[in-house]
Amino acid sequence: MEFSRRIRLNKTTVFLIVLVFLALVMVYLLMGGGDKYNDHDIKISQLLAASIHLAEKAGQEIVEIRKSKSLQETSKLKEGLAGKEIVTLGDQKSHNIITRGLKEVWPTLRTKSEEKTQSDHDKGRAFRPLLKHPEITAKIQQRNEKVNSDDIAVWIDPLDATKEYTEGGTNPELLKYVTVMVCITVSDEPIASVIHQPFVKDTNGRQGITYWAWVDHGVSPNLEGIKSSPNTNTIRVISSRSHSGDVIKVANSALSDSGNKVEHIVAAGAGYKTLQVALQKADLYLHTTPIKKWDICAGDALIYTLDGVMTTRKGHFITYDPDVDAKVNDGLIVAYTKNWHSYFFSKFRKFQ
């Protein structure tokens, strides 16, 4: 009897071991299988899926820090620009979640972020992203092009509209401007991106909205089917809260001579403003001062995928070499169709 009891116990143990093994295999497959160890050739579908998961995870952290009211605000010199800007714990935590998460899967992947990794915020295990996303799987199917990792760089803005993030405690309306942005470039051109709004609820009341785009492949479902015939008598111009006066003056001078009415929308965050053009809630995003490339890379990829155009005010397309200056000196013209962009560019040429 004692012997048979020992046999049954061993069978139970073996059964449990098999269950644990199968569970580990399932997790392994969900993480993308052996591909996560291939650091030379990267599937863009997996990198985009990981970027979505990491942006959303970072957004959750940003929201929790805002709720805690412990933003730990400091100031830093603007890289390549005059003056100082605010940086918070939310900026730093978001940066670490995204950069460490990407490096967890692709250790040699080049990243270019607005923030720098701080060791005191870099504790604990990295959040490891999933390498599949149902929206991408449904659209892309077998189109999983591999790209040499030497040609890839990821541009990151961990928390766009930091000023509004800090002011959102007393004025929650400002939090809609906050975005987390990740942009994938190949040979210095933006080819896929994620823009996540952590404080905006979706149509089902769930916290956070994510938009993604992949050039020549597709966009997130919430960017599909957006159709709006521009009102040619009224041109909606969106510009920055921080220097709207310059834009209003230039836009009125350039556009009013054709009998158009110019409606000005003042907002914060390059990500938010580009989204308004993509969603056709604005006809033109006009920026007249220098801007950093991590502010605009994700929006550039998204607008281009939707057949819109982003250029400097001089009409030049923007390249994203991570090894050179990250500043764009000549401002921006962003429109959701090529025809509209050509029209706006022709109007602004004499105001360069």
Short mmCIF file of C-alpha atoms in Angstrom, two decimals:
data_model
loop_
_atom_site.label_atom_id
_atom_site.label_comp_id
_atom_site.label_asym_id
_atom_site.label_seq_id
_atom_site.Cartn_x
_atom_site.Cartn_y
_atom_site.Cartn_z
CA MET A 1 0.00 0.00 0.00
CA GLU A 2 2.77 2.38 0.89
CA PHE A 3 4.51 1.64 -2.42
CA SER A 4 1.38 2.30 -4.52
CA ARG A 5 0.79 5.57 -2.64
CA ARG A 6 4.32 6.68 -3.54
CA ILE A 7 3.68 5.87 -7.21
CA ARG A 8 0.49 8.00 -7.26
CA LEU A 9 2.38 10.88 -5.67
CA ASN A 10 5.06 10.67 -8.35
CA LYS A 11 2.45 10.70 -11.11
CA THR A 12 0.89 13.81 -9.63
CA THR A 13 4.27 15.49 -9.48
CA VAL A 14 4.99 14.62 -13.11
CA PHE A 15 1.58 15.96 -14.14
CA LEU A 16 2.27 19.28 -12.39
CA ILE A 17 5.68 19.54 -14.02
CA VAL A 18 4.12 19.01 -17.45
CA LEU A 19 1.51 21.70 -16.74
CA VAL A 20 4.19 24.19 -15.71
CA PHE A 21 6.24 23.34 -18.79
CA LEU A 22 3.26 23.89 -21.11
CA ALA A 23 2.49 27.20 -19.42
CA LEU A 24 6.07 28.35 -19.96
CA VAL A 25 5.90 27.32 -23.62
CA MET A 26 2.71 29.36 -24.09
CA VAL A 27 4.31 32.44 -22.52
CA TYR A 28 7.38 31.92 -24.71
CA LEU A 29 5.24 31.80 -27.86
CA LEU A 30 3.24 34.88 -26.85
CA MET A 31 6.51 36.74 -26.41
CA GLY A 32 7.34 35.97 -30.01
CA GLY A 33 9.24 32.73 -29.65
CA GLY A 34 12.90 32.55 -30.50
CA ASP A 35 12.72 35.76 -32.56
CA LYS A 36 13.37 37.90 -29.50
CA TYR A 37 16.93 36.60 -29.42
CA ASN A 38 17.61 37.52 -33.05
CA ASP A 39 19.13 40.95 -32.61
CA HIS A 40 20.38 41.28 -36.18
CA ASP A 41 17.20 41.01 -38.24
CA ILE A 42 14.15 42.59 -36.65
CA LYS A 43 10.53 42.08 -37.65
CA ILE A 44 8.90 45.49 -37.84
CA SER A 45 5.55 43.94 -36.88
CA GLN A 46 7.09 42.74 -33.61
CA LEU A 47 8.88 46.03 -32.94
CA LEU A 48 5.65 47.95 -33.55
CA ALA A 49 3.66 45.59 -31.30
CA ALA A 50 6.26 45.98 -28.55
CA SER A 51 6.15 49.76 -28.96
CA ILE A 52 2.36 49.77 -28.52
CA HIS A 53 2.52 47.69 -25.35
CA LEU A 54 5.35 49.78 -23.91
CA ALA A 55 3.70 53.11 -24.71
CA GLU A 56 0.51 51.95 -23.00
CA LYS A 57 2.43 50.64 -19.98
CA ALA A 58 4.29 53.95 -19.74
CA GLY A 59 0.98 55.79 -20.00
CA GLN A 60 -0.41 53.86 -17.03
CA GLU A 61 2.64 54.88 -14.98
CA ILE A 62 2.24 58.51 -16.03
CA VAL A 63 -1.40 58.51 -14.91
CA GLU A 64 -0.57 56.92 -11.55
CA ILE A 65 2.17 59.46 -10.86
CA ARG A 66 -0.18 62.31 -11.71
CA LYS A 67 -2.77 60.86 -9.31
CA SER A 68 -0.17 60.55 -6.55
CA LYS A 69 0.67 64.27 -6.89
CA SER A 70 4.34 63.34 -6.42
CA LEU A 71 5.66 64.59 -9.75
CA GLN A 72 9.17 65.38 -8.44
CA GLU A 73 9.56 68.32 -10.82
CA THR A 74 13.03 69.50 -11.76
CA SER A 75 14.37 71.62 -14.60
CA LYS A 76 16.91 70.84 -17.30
CA LEU A 77 18.55 72.74 -20.13
CA LYS A 78 16.76 72.33 -23.44
CA GLU A 79 18.99 70.20 -25.63
CA GLY A 80 20.05 72.36 -28.57
CA LEU A 81 17.51 75.06 -27.67
CA ALA A 82 17.62 78.14 -25.48
CA GLY A 83 16.26 78.13 -21.94
CA LYS A 84 15.16 75.42 -19.56
CA GLU A 85 12.24 73.01 -19.44
CA ILE A 86 10.46 70.96 -16.81
CA VAL A 87 11.13 67.26 -16.33
CA THR A 88 9.10 65.07 -13.98
CA LEU A 89 9.14 61.60 -12.51
CA GLY A 90 6.54 60.75 -15.15
CA ASP A 91 8.97 61.67 -17.95
CA GLN A 92 11.72 59.57 -16.44
CA LYS A 93 9.62 56.52 -15.56
CA SER A 94 8.08 56.49 -19.03
CA HIS A 95 11.52 56.73 -20.63
CA ASN A 96 12.81 53.81 -18.59
CA ILE A 97 9.80 51.60 -19.28
CA ILE A 98 10.11 52.08 -23.03
CA THR A 99 13.88 52.02 -23.47
CA ARG A 100 14.50 49.16 -21.04
CA GLY A 101 11.60 47.19 -22.48
CA LEU A 102 12.96 47.50 -26.02
CA LYS A 103 16.49 46.63 -24.91
CA GLU A 104 15.15 43.60 -23.04
CA VAL A 105 14.18 42.13 -26.41
CA TRP A 106 16.71 43.78 -28.75
CA PRO A 107 19.82 44.67 -26.71
CA THR A 108 21.65 46.45 -29.54
CA LEU A 109 18.66 48.42 -30.85
CA ARG A 110 19.45 52.13 -31.24
CA THR A 111 17.12 54.45 -29.37
CA LYS A 112 16.95 58.25 -29.31
CA SER A 113 14.90 59.64 -26.44
CA GLU A 114 14.21 63.09 -25.06
CA GLU A 115 15.25 61.84 -21.62
CA LYS A 116 18.38 60.13 -20.37
CA THR A 117 18.36 57.00 -18.20
CA GLN A 118 18.81 57.80 -14.51
CA SER A 119 20.13 54.96 -12.37
CA ASP A 120 17.92 55.85 -9.39
CA HIS A 121 14.82 55.29 -11.56
CA ASP A 122 16.22 52.16 -13.21
CA LYS A 123 15.59 49.64 -10.47
CA GLY A 124 13.85 46.28 -10.66
CA ARG A 125 13.20 44.08 -13.63
CA ALA A 126 12.40 45.64 -16.99
CA PHE A 127 8.86 45.34 -18.31
CA ARG A 128 9.08 42.85 -21.16
CA PRO A 129 6.63 43.69 -23.95
CA LEU A 130 4.57 41.26 -25.97
CA LEU A 131 5.72 40.93 -29.57
CA LYS A 132 2.24 40.44 -30.99
CA HIS A 133 -0.76 42.73 -31.07
CA PRO A 134 -4.20 41.65 -32.30
CA GLU A 135 -4.77 44.78 -34.40
CA ILE A 136 -1.47 44.33 -36.22
CA THR A 137 -1.95 40.59 -36.64
CA ALA A 138 -5.40 41.14 -38.15
CA LYS A 139 -4.10 43.67 -40.68
CA ILE A 140 -0.60 42.59 -41.50
CA GLN A 141 -1.07 38.81 -41.43
CA GLN A 142 2.03 37.27 -43.03
CA ARG A 143 3.68 40.55 -44.02
CA ASN A 144 6.37 40.48 -41.35
CA GLU A 145 9.31 42.06 -43.16
CA LYS A 146 12.63 41.68 -41.42
CA VAL A 147 15.01 44.64 -41.41
CA ASN A 148 18.68 44.71 -40.53
CA SER A 149 18.95 46.21 -37.06
CA ASP A 150 21.79 48.48 -38.20
CA ASP A 151 19.24 50.36 -40.31
CA ILE A 152 16.70 50.81 -37.50
CA ALA A 153 16.42 53.48 -34.83
CA VAL A 154 13.58 54.20 -32.42
CA TRP A 155 12.78 57.80 -31.49
CA ILE A 156 10.99 58.25 -28.17
CA ASP A 157 9.18 61.14 -26.54
CA PRO A 158 8.29 59.61 -23.16
CA LEU A 159 5.93 62.41 -22.16
CA ASP A 160 4.98 65.16 -24.58
CA ALA A 161 3.36 68.30 -23.07
CA THR A 162 5.15 68.05 -19.73
CA LYS A 163 4.14 71.60 -18.75
CA GLU A 164 0.46 70.73 -19.13
CA TYR A 165 1.08 67.49 -17.23
CA THR A 166 2.33 69.49 -14.25
CA GLU A 167 -0.58 71.94 -14.47
CA GLY A 168 -3.16 69.17 -14.88
CA GLY A 169 -3.64 68.81 -11.14
CA THR A 170 -5.50 72.12 -10.97
CA ASN A 171 -6.74 72.12 -14.57
CA PRO A 172 -7.50 68.52 -15.68
CA GLU A 173 -8.60 69.74 -19.12
CA LEU A 174 -4.92 70.24 -19.98
CA LEU A 175 -4.15 66.53 -19.57
CA LYS A 176 -5.70 65.70 -22.95
CA TYR A 177 -2.59 67.21 -24.55
CA VAL A 178 -0.26 64.65 -22.95
CA THR A 179 1.00 61.90 -25.25
CA VAL A 180 3.56 59.10 -25.23
CA MET A 181 5.23 58.70 -28.62
CA VAL A 182 7.38 55.99 -30.17
CA CYS A 183 8.64 56.21 -33.76
CA ILE A 184 10.43 53.51 -35.76
CA THR A 185 12.79 54.68 -38.51
CA VAL A 186 14.52 52.66 -41.20
CA SER A 187 17.46 54.28 -42.97
CA ASP A 188 16.55 57.53 -41.18
CA GLU A 189 12.99 57.62 -42.55
CA PRO A 190 9.92 57.25 -40.29
CA ILE A 191 8.03 54.09 -41.22
CA ALA A 192 5.89 53.23 -38.17
CA SER A 193 4.76 54.93 -34.99
CA VAL A 194 2.63 54.93 -31.87
CA ILE A 195 0.90 57.92 -30.26
CA HIS A 196 -0.77 57.11 -26.94
CA GLN A 197 -3.04 59.50 -25.03
CA PRO A 198 -3.01 58.20 -21.44
CA PHE A 199 -5.58 60.62 -20.00
CA VAL A 200 -8.22 60.39 -22.75
CA LYS A 201 -10.95 57.76 -22.56
CA ASP A 202 -12.06 55.75 -25.57
CA THR A 203 -15.64 55.37 -26.79
CA ASN A 204 -16.18 52.56 -24.27
CA GLY A 205 -15.00 54.69 -21.37
CA ARG A 206 -11.69 52.89 -20.98
CA GLN A 207 -8.68 54.93 -19.90
CA GLY A 208 -6.20 55.65 -22.68
CA ILE A 209 -6.39 55.81 -26.48
CA THR A 210 -3.67 54.47 -28.75
CA TYR A 211 -3.11 55.35 -32.40
CA TRP A 212 -0.58 53.51 -34.54
CA ALA A 213 0.49 53.56 -38.16
CA TRP A 214 2.79 51.57 -40.42
CA VAL A 215 3.63 53.04 -43.82
CA ASP A 216 2.29 50.94 -46.73
CA HIS A 217 0.68 48.49 -44.29
CA GLY A 218 -2.11 50.08 -42.30
CA VAL A 219 -3.29 52.10 -39.35
CA SER A 220 -5.11 51.45 -36.10
CA PRO A 221 -8.89 51.00 -36.44
CA ASN A 222 -9.56 54.39 -34.82
CA LEU A 223 -7.79 56.09 -37.75
CA GLU A 224 -9.78 54.31 -40.45
CA GLY A 225 -12.63 55.80 -42.40
CA ILE A 226 -12.00 59.40 -41.38
CA LYS A 227 -13.53 61.53 -44.10
CA SER A 228 -14.11 65.23 -43.95
CA SER A 229 -14.44 67.60 -46.86
CA PRO A 230 -12.44 70.70 -46.01
CA ASN A 231 -14.42 73.91 -45.76
CA THR A 232 -12.48 75.95 -48.28
CA ASN A 233 -13.88 79.17 -46.84
CA THR A 234 -12.57 78.41 -43.34
CA ILE A 235 -9.07 77.13 -42.68
CA ARG A 236 -8.53 75.66 -39.20
CA VAL A 237 -4.97 76.33 -38.06
CA ILE A 238 -3.68 74.60 -34.94
CA SER A 239 -0.64 76.00 -33.15
CA SER A 240 1.20 75.95 -29.85
CA ARG A 241 -0.07 77.53 -26.64
CA SER A 242 3.43 78.78 -25.90
CA HIS A 243 3.86 80.97 -29.00
CA SER A 244 0.51 81.18 -30.75
CA GLY A 245 0.93 84.91 -31.39
CA ASP A 246 3.61 84.40 -34.05
CA VAL A 247 1.60 81.71 -35.83
CA ILE A 248 -1.61 83.74 -35.79
CA LYS A 249 0.17 86.69 -37.36
CA VAL A 250 1.84 84.61 -40.07
CA ALA A 251 -1.28 82.53 -40.83
CA ASN A 252 -3.56 85.56 -41.06
CA SER A 253 -1.14 87.35 -43.37
CA ALA A 254 -0.61 84.34 -45.63
CA LEU A 255 -4.12 82.92 -45.85
CA SER A 256 -6.53 85.81 -45.53
CA ASP A 257 -5.60 87.36 -48.88
CA SER A 258 -7.54 84.62 -50.69
CA GLY A 259 -10.79 85.51 -48.98
CA ASN A 260 -10.47 82.62 -46.54
CA LYS A 261 -11.58 82.83 -42.95
CA VAL A 262 -8.85 81.61 -40.61
CA GLU A 263 -9.93 79.81 -37.44
CA HIS A 264 -7.20 79.40 -34.84
CA ILE A 265 -6.97 76.42 -32.48
CA VAL A 266 -4.46 76.79 -29.66
CA ALA A 267 -3.18 73.53 -28.15
CA ALA A 268 -0.15 71.93 -26.52
CA GLY A 269 2.09 69.05 -27.50
CA ALA A 270 3.30 68.30 -31.02
CA GLY A 271 1.78 64.82 -30.79
CA TYR A 272 -1.67 66.16 -29.93
CA LYS A 273 -1.56 68.81 -32.65
CA THR A 274 -0.51 66.31 -35.31
CA LEU A 275 -3.31 63.98 -34.20
CA GLN A 276 -5.85 66.77 -34.71
CA VAL A 277 -4.71 67.07 -38.32
CA ALA A 278 -4.78 63.28 -38.77
CA LEU A 279 -8.32 63.16 -37.33
CA GLN A 280 -9.23 66.09 -39.61
CA LYS A 281 -10.18 68.32 -36.71
CA ALA A 282 -7.64 70.83 -38.02
CA ASP A 283 -6.57 71.58 -41.59
CA LEU A 284 -3.08 72.84 -40.85
CA TYR A 285 -0.53 72.47 -38.06
CA LEU A 286 1.82 75.41 -38.34
CA HIS A 287 4.96 75.72 -36.22
CA THR A 288 7.29 78.70 -36.64
CA THR A 289 10.14 78.03 -34.19
CA PRO A 290 12.77 75.27 -33.78
CA ILE A 291 11.49 71.89 -32.61
CA LYS A 292 13.11 68.57 -31.66
CA LYS A 293 12.73 65.46 -33.80
CA TRP A 294 11.46 63.22 -30.99
CA ASP A 295 8.49 65.63 -30.80
CA ILE A 296 7.52 65.06 -34.42
CA CYS A 297 8.83 61.68 -35.66
CA ALA A 298 5.78 59.67 -34.57
CA GLY A 299 3.40 62.23 -36.05
CA ASP A 300 5.41 62.31 -39.28
CA ALA A 301 5.05 58.54 -39.79
CA LEU A 302 1.36 58.65 -38.91
CA ILE A 303 0.54 61.57 -41.22
CA TYR A 304 2.50 60.04 -44.10
CA THR A 305 0.73 56.68 -43.72
CA LEU A 306 -2.58 58.55 -44.05
CA ASP A 307 -1.32 60.23 -47.27
CA GLY A 308 -0.75 63.55 -45.54
CA VAL A 309 2.48 65.56 -45.53
CA MET A 310 4.81 66.98 -42.89
CA THR A 311 7.70 69.19 -43.97
CA THR A 312 9.67 72.13 -42.67
CA ARG A 313 8.35 75.58 -43.59
CA LYS A 314 10.93 75.54 -46.39
CA GLY A 315 9.27 72.45 -47.84
CA HIS A 316 11.98 69.95 -46.89
CA PHE A 317 11.14 66.46 -45.69
CA ILE A 318 12.68 65.63 -42.32
CA THR A 319 15.26 62.88 -41.88
CA TYR A 320 15.87 61.16 -38.56
CA ASP A 321 19.53 60.24 -38.28
CA PRO A 322 20.05 59.44 -34.57
CA ASP A 323 23.72 60.39 -34.81
CA VAL A 324 23.23 64.03 -35.84
CA ASP A 325 21.55 67.09 -34.37
CA ALA A 326 17.99 66.30 -33.30
CA LYS A 327 16.75 69.84 -33.96
CA VAL A 328 14.60 71.12 -36.82
CA ASN A 329 15.25 74.83 -37.21
CA ASP A 330 12.74 75.79 -39.88
CA GLY A 331 9.39 75.09 -38.24
CA LEU A 332 6.68 72.81 -39.65
CA ILE A 333 3.84 72.67 -42.14
CA VAL A 334 1.57 69.66 -41.57
CA ALA A 335 -1.53 68.93 -43.66
CA TYR A 336 -3.68 65.82 -44.16
CA THR A 337 -3.54 65.82 -47.97
CA LYS A 338 -0.76 66.53 -50.46
CA ASN A 339 -2.92 69.13 -52.21
CA TRP A 340 -3.58 71.02 -49.00
CA HIS A 341 0.10 70.93 -48.12
CA SER A 342 1.06 72.30 -51.55
CA TYR A 343 -1.50 75.06 -51.15
CA PHE A 344 -0.29 76.04 -47.68
CA PHE A 345 3.36 75.90 -48.72
CA SER A 346 2.72 78.20 -51.66
CA LYS A 347 1.02 80.67 -49.34
CA PHE A 348 3.80 80.67 -46.75
CA ARG A 349 6.77 80.88 -49.13
CA LYS A 350 6.89 84.66 -49.04
CA PHE A 351 6.85 84.62 -45.23
CA GLN A 352 10.01 82.51 -44.81
#
